[in-house]
Protein backbone atom coordinates (compact mmCIF):
# COMPACT_ATOMS: atom_id res chain seq x y z
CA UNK A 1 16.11 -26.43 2.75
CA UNK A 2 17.86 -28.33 5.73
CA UNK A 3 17.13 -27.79 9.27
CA UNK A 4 14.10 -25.11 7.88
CA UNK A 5 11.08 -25.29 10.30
CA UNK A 6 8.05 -24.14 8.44
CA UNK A 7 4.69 -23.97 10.96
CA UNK A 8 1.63 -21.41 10.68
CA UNK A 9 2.42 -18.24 12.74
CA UNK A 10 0.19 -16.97 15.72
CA UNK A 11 -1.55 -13.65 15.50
CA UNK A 12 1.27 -12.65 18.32
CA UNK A 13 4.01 -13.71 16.34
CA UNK A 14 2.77 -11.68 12.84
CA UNK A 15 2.42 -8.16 15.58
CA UNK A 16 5.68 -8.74 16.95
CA UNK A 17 7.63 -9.02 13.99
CA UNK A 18 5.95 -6.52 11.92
CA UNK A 19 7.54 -3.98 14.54
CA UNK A 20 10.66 -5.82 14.86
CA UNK A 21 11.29 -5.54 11.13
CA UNK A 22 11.43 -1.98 10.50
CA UNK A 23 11.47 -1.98 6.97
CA UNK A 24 7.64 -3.02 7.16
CA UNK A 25 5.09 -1.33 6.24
CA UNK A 26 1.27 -0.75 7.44
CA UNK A 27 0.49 -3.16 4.09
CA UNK A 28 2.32 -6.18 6.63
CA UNK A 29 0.25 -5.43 9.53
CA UNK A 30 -2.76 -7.59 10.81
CA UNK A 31 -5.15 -4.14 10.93
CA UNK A 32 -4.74 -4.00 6.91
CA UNK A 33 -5.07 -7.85 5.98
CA UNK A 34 -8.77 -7.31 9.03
CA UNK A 35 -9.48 -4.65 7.04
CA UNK A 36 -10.00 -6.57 3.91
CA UNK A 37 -11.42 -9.44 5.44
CA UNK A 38 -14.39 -7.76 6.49
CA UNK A 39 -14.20 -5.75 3.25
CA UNK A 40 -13.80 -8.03 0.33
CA UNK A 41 -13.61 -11.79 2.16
CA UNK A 42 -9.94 -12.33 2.10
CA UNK A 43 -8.92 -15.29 4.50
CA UNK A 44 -5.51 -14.62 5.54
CA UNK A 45 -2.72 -17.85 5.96
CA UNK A 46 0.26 -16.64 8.03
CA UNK A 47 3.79 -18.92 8.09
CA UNK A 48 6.41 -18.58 10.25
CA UNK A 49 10.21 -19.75 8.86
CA UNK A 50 12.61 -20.54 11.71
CA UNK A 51 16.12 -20.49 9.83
CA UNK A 52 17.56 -21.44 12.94
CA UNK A 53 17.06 -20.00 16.81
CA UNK A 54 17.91 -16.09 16.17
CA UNK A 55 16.97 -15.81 12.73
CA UNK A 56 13.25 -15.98 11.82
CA UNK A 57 10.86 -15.05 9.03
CA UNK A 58 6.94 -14.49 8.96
CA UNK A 59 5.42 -14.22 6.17
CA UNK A 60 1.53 -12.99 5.88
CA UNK A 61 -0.85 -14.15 3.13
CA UNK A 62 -4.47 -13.23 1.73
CA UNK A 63 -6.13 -15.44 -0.01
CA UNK A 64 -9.68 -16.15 -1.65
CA UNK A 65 -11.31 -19.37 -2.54
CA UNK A 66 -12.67 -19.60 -6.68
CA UNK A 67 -14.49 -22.49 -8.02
CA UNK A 68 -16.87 -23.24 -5.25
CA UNK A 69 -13.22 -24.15 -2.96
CA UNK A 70 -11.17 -25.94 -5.40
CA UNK A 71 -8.67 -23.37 -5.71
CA UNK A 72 -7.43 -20.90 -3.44
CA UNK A 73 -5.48 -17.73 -5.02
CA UNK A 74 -3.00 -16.11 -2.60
CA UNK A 75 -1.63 -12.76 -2.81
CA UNK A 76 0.92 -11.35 -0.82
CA UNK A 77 -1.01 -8.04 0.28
CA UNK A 78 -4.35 -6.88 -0.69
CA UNK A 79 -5.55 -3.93 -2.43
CA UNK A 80 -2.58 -4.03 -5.04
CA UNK A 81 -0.04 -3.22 -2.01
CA UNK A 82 3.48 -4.92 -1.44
CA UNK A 83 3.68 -7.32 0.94
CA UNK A 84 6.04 -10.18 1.68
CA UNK A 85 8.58 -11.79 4.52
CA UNK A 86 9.26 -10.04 7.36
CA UNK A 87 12.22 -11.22 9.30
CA UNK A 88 14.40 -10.26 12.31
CA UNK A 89 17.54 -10.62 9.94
CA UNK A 90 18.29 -9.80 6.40
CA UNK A 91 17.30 -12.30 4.29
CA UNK A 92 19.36 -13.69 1.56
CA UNK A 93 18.57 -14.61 -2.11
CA UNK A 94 18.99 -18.12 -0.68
CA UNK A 95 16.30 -17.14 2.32
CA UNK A 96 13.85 -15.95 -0.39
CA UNK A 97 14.90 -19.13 -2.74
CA UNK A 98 14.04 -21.70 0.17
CA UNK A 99 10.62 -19.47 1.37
CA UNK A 100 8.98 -19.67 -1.95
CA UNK A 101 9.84 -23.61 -2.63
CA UNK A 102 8.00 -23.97 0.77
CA UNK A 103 5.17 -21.77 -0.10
CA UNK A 104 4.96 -23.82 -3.40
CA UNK A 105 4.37 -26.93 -1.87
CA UNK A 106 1.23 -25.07 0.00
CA UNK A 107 0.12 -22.53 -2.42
CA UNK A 108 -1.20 -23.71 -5.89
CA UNK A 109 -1.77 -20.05 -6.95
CA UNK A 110 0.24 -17.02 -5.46
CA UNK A 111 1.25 -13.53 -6.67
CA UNK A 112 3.63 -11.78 -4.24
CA UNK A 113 4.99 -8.08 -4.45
CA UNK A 114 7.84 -7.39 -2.24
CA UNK A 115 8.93 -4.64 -0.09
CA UNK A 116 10.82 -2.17 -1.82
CA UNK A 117 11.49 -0.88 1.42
CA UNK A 118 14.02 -3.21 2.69
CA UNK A 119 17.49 -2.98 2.84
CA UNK A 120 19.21 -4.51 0.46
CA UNK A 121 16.70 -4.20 -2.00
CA UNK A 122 15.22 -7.52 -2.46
CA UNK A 123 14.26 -7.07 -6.30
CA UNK A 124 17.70 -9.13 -7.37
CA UNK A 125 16.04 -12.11 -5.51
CA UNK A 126 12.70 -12.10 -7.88
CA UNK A 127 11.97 -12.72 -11.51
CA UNK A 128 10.08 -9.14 -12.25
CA UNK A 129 10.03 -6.14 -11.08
CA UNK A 130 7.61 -3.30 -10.36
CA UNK A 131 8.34 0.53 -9.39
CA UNK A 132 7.08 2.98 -6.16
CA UNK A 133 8.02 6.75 -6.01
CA UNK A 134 9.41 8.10 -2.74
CA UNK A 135 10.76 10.98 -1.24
CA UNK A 136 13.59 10.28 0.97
CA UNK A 137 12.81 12.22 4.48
CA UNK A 138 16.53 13.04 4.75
CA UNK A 139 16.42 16.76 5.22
CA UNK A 140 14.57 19.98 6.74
CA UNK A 141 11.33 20.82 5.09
CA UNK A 142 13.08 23.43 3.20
CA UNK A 143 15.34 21.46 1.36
CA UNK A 144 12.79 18.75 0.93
CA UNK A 145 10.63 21.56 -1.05
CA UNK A 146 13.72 22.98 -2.86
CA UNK A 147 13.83 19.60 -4.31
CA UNK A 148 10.40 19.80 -5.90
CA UNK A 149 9.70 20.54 -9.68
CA UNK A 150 8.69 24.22 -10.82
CA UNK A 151 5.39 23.28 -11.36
CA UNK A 152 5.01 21.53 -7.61
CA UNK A 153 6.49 24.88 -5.70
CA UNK A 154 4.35 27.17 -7.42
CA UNK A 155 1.17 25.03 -6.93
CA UNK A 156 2.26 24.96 -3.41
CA UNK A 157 2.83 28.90 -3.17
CA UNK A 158 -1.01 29.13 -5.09
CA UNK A 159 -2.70 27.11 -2.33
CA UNK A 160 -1.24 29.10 0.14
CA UNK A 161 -2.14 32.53 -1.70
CA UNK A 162 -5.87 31.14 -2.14
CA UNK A 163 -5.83 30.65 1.49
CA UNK A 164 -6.01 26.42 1.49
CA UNK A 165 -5.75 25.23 5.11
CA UNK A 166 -4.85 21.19 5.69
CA UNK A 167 -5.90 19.20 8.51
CA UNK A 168 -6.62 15.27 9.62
CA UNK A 169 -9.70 14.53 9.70
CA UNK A 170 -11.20 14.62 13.48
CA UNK A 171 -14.71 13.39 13.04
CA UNK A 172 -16.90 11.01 11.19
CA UNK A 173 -18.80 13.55 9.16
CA UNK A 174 -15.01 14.74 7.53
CA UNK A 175 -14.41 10.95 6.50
CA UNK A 176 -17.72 11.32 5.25
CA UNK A 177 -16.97 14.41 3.60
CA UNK A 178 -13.86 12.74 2.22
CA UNK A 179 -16.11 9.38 1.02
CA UNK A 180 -18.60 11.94 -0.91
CA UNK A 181 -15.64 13.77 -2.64
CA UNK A 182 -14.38 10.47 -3.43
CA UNK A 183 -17.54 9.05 -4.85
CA UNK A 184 -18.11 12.05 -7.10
CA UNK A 185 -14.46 11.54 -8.63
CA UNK A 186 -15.29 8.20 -9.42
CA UNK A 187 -18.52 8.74 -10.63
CA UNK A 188 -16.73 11.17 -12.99
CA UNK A 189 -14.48 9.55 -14.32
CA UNK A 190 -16.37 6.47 -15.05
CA UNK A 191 -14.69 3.86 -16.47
CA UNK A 192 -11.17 5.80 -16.77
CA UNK A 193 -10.80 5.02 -13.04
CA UNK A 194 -8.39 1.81 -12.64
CA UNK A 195 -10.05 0.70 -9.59
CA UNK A 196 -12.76 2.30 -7.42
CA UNK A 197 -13.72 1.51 -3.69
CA UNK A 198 -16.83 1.59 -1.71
CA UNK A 199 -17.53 3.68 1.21
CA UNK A 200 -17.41 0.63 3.13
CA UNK A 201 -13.90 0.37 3.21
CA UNK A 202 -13.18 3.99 4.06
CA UNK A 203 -15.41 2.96 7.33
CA UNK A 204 -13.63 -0.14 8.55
CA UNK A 205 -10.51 2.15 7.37
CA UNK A 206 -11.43 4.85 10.30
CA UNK A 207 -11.34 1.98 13.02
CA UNK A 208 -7.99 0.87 12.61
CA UNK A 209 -5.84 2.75 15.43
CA UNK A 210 -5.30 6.45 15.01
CA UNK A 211 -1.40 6.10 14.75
CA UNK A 212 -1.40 4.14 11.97
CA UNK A 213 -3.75 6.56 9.39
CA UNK A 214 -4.72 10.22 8.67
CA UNK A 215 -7.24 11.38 6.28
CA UNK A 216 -5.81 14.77 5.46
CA UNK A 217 -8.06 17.52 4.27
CA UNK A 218 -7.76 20.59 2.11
CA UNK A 219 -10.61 23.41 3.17
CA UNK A 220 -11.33 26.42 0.86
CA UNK A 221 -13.31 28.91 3.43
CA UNK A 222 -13.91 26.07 5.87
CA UNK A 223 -15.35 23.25 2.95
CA UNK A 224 -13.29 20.51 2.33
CA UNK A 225 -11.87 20.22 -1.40
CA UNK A 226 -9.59 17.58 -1.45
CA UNK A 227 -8.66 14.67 0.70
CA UNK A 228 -6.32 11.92 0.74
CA UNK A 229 -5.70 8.93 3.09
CA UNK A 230 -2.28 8.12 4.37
CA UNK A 231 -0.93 5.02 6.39
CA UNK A 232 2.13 5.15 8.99
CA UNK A 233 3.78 2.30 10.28
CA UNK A 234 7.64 1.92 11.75
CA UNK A 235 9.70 4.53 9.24
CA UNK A 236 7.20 4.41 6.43
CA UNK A 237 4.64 7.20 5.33
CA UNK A 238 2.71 5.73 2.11
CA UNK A 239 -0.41 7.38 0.36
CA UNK A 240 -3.40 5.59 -0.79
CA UNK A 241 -6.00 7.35 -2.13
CA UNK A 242 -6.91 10.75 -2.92
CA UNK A 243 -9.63 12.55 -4.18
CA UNK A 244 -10.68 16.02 -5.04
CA UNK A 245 -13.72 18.38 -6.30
CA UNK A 246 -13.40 19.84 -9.52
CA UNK A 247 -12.15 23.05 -8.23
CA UNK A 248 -9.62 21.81 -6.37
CA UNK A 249 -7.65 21.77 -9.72
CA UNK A 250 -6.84 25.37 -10.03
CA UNK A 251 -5.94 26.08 -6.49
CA UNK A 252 -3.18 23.37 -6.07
CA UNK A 253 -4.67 21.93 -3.22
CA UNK A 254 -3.58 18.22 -4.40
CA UNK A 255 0.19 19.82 -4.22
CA UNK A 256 -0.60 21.46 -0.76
CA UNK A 257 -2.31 18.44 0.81
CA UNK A 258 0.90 16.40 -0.12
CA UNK A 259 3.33 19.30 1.28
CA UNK A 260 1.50 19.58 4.46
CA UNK A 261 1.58 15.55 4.92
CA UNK A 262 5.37 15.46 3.86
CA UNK A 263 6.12 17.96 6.49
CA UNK A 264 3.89 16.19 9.29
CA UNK A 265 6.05 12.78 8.46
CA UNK A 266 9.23 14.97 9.01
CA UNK A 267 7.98 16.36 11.95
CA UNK A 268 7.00 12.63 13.35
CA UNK A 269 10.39 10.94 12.15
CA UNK A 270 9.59 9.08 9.19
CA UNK A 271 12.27 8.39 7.17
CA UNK A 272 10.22 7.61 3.56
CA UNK A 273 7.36 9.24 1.85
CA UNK A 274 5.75 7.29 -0.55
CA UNK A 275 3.13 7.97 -3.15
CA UNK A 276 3.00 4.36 -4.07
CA UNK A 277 3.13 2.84 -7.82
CA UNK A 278 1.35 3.81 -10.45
CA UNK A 279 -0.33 1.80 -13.44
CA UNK A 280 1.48 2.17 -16.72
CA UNK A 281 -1.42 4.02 -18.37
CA UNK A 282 -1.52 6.48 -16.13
CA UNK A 283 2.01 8.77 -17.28
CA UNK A 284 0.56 12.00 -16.07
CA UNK A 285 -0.85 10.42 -12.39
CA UNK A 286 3.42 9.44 -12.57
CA UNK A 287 4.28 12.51 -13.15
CA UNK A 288 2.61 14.55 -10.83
CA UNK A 289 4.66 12.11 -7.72
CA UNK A 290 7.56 12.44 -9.49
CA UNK A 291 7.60 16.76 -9.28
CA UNK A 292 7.76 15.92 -5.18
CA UNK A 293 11.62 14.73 -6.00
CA UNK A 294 11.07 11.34 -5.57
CA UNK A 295 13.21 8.34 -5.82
CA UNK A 296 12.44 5.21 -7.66
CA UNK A 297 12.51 2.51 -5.45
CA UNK A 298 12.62 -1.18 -7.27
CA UNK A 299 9.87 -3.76 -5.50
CA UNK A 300 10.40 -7.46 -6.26
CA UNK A 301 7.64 -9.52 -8.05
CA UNK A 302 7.06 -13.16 -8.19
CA UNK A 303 4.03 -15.17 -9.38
CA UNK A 304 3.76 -19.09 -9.24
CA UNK A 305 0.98 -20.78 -10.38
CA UNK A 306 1.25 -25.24 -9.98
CA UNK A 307 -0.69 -27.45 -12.96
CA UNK A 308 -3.57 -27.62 -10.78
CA UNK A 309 -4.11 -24.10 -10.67
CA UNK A 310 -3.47 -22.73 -13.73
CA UNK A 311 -5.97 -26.28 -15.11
CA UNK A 312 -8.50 -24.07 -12.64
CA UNK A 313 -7.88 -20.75 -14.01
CA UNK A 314 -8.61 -22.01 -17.54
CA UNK A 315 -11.96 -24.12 -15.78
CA UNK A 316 -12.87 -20.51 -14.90
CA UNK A 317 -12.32 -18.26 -17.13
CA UNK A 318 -14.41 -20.96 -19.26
CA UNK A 319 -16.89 -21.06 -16.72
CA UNK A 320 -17.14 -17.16 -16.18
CA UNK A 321 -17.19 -16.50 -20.29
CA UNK A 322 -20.21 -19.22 -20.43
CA UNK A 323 -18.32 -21.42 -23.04
């Protein structure tokens, strides 16, 4: 760790480099860790590593105080999204190595997920590993659709035949329209949904800057179906949510909404895709990405957690379960 200067990172330096490093994505930009601040009352911690005069790293954190301050649990990117260094170089396995002993000596609880975005994959340089689907944006839209399943092209060709148009959203009452389909899903589906957000969110969502999201809508004579929100950031298209009324189903507007958004990221010169991870229990949710011909691209995980704060995770979870 010789000659590493470790010192926290100015709001200029975290812009900067999230641009300069063009593997990142919208999930290592300050809009999304503001975003959460205001949402759920993540505090964000933001180190720069100089390596030496041309090569630096910056690496972003969220974190949350538990047990009235005595601990503080960092994650690398909220809402379950990858996060990690970004750098003006490619970083080694020794680069990552020396990072996280730094970040050990500050952090006494931290879960990161990488970028599976970078190139070389980082995953070799961490203990676990988790899994995103993406299409590659490497050809015309034809061939892009030729790749699909069966099941996706004809859902596509249905849509069409039913007369689905898809659109961004222009105006608050369509993110509201979006926020009430939304609700109703997860009202639905009760406690099958894995996690469920508050309007709230798809608010401060609306004021980040235009470029970097679209809330893409599927209208059935001129009433909105199905939505989902996408984020777009140097060569990376990802989806986040999505959400649709229950007769949505049957006209393949989900497949649609996805097609149209695929083609808009070719059009715009994206060069990924990406309909994000998915939990294990949810093999038909996995499924349905993988008919767009997606490739599985390998994220890196990494959890630390010192003797303090795993003596304060047991304080709380005693605390918490009122034994």
């Amino acid at each position: 760790m010789s000659g590493l200067i470790v010192r926290n990172a100015t709001l200029e330096e975290w812009t900067k480099m999230s641009v300069a490093d063009t593997a990142a994505t919208f999930f290592h930009t300050p809009a999304w860790y503001d975003v959460w601040r205001q949402y759920a009352g993540y505090a964000t911690d933001v180190q720069t590593f100089v390596f030496d005069k041309d090569r630096v790293a910056v690496f972003p954190l969220a974190y949350k105080k538990g047990l009235k301050g005595f601990i503080k649990r960092y994650i690398s990117s909220p809402g379950g999204t990858y996060g990690g260094p970004l750098a003006n170089f490619t970083l080694t396995a020794e680069n990552y190595r020396e990072i996280f002993g730094c970040l050990c000596a500050i952090c006494n609880d931290l879960n990161v997920v990488a970028n599976p975005f970078c190139e070389p994959p980082t995953a070799a340089a961490f203990p676990l590993r988790l899994e995103t689907d993406a299409v590659r944006l490497d050809a015309a839209l034809p061939e892009l659709f030729a790749r699909f399943s069966e099941n996706h092209k004809r859902s596509v060709k249905k849509a069409v035949n039913y007369g689905l148009r898809c659109a961004p959203a222009e105006t608050s009452g369509d993110w509201d329209s979006f926020t009430e389909i939304y609700r109703q899903v997860a009202q639905e589906r009760g406690k099958k949904s894995t996690v469920v957000y508050g309007a709230e969110i798809f608010r401060l969502l609306r004021q980040t800057p235009a470029s970097h999201r679209k809330l893409w809508l599927a209208y059935k004579d001129d009433q909105p179906v199905y939505g989902c929100l996408n984020f777009y950031h140097n060569r990376h298209a990802v989806y986040w949510q999505g959400a649709g009324l229950p007769e949505a189903r049957n006209l393949g507007a989900a497949h649609f909404i996805h097609y149209t958004a695929m083609a808009d990221a070719v059009e715009n010169g994206f060069d990924w895709y990406d309909l994000g991870a998915t939990p294990a229990a949810l093999p038909d949710v996995r499924r349905f990405k993988t008919g767009f011909g997606t490739e599985t691209k390998a994220a890196g995980y990494w959890k630390y957690q010192s003797r303090y704060g795993a003596l304060m995770a047991q304080i709380q979870k005693k605390w918490t379960s009122g034994s």
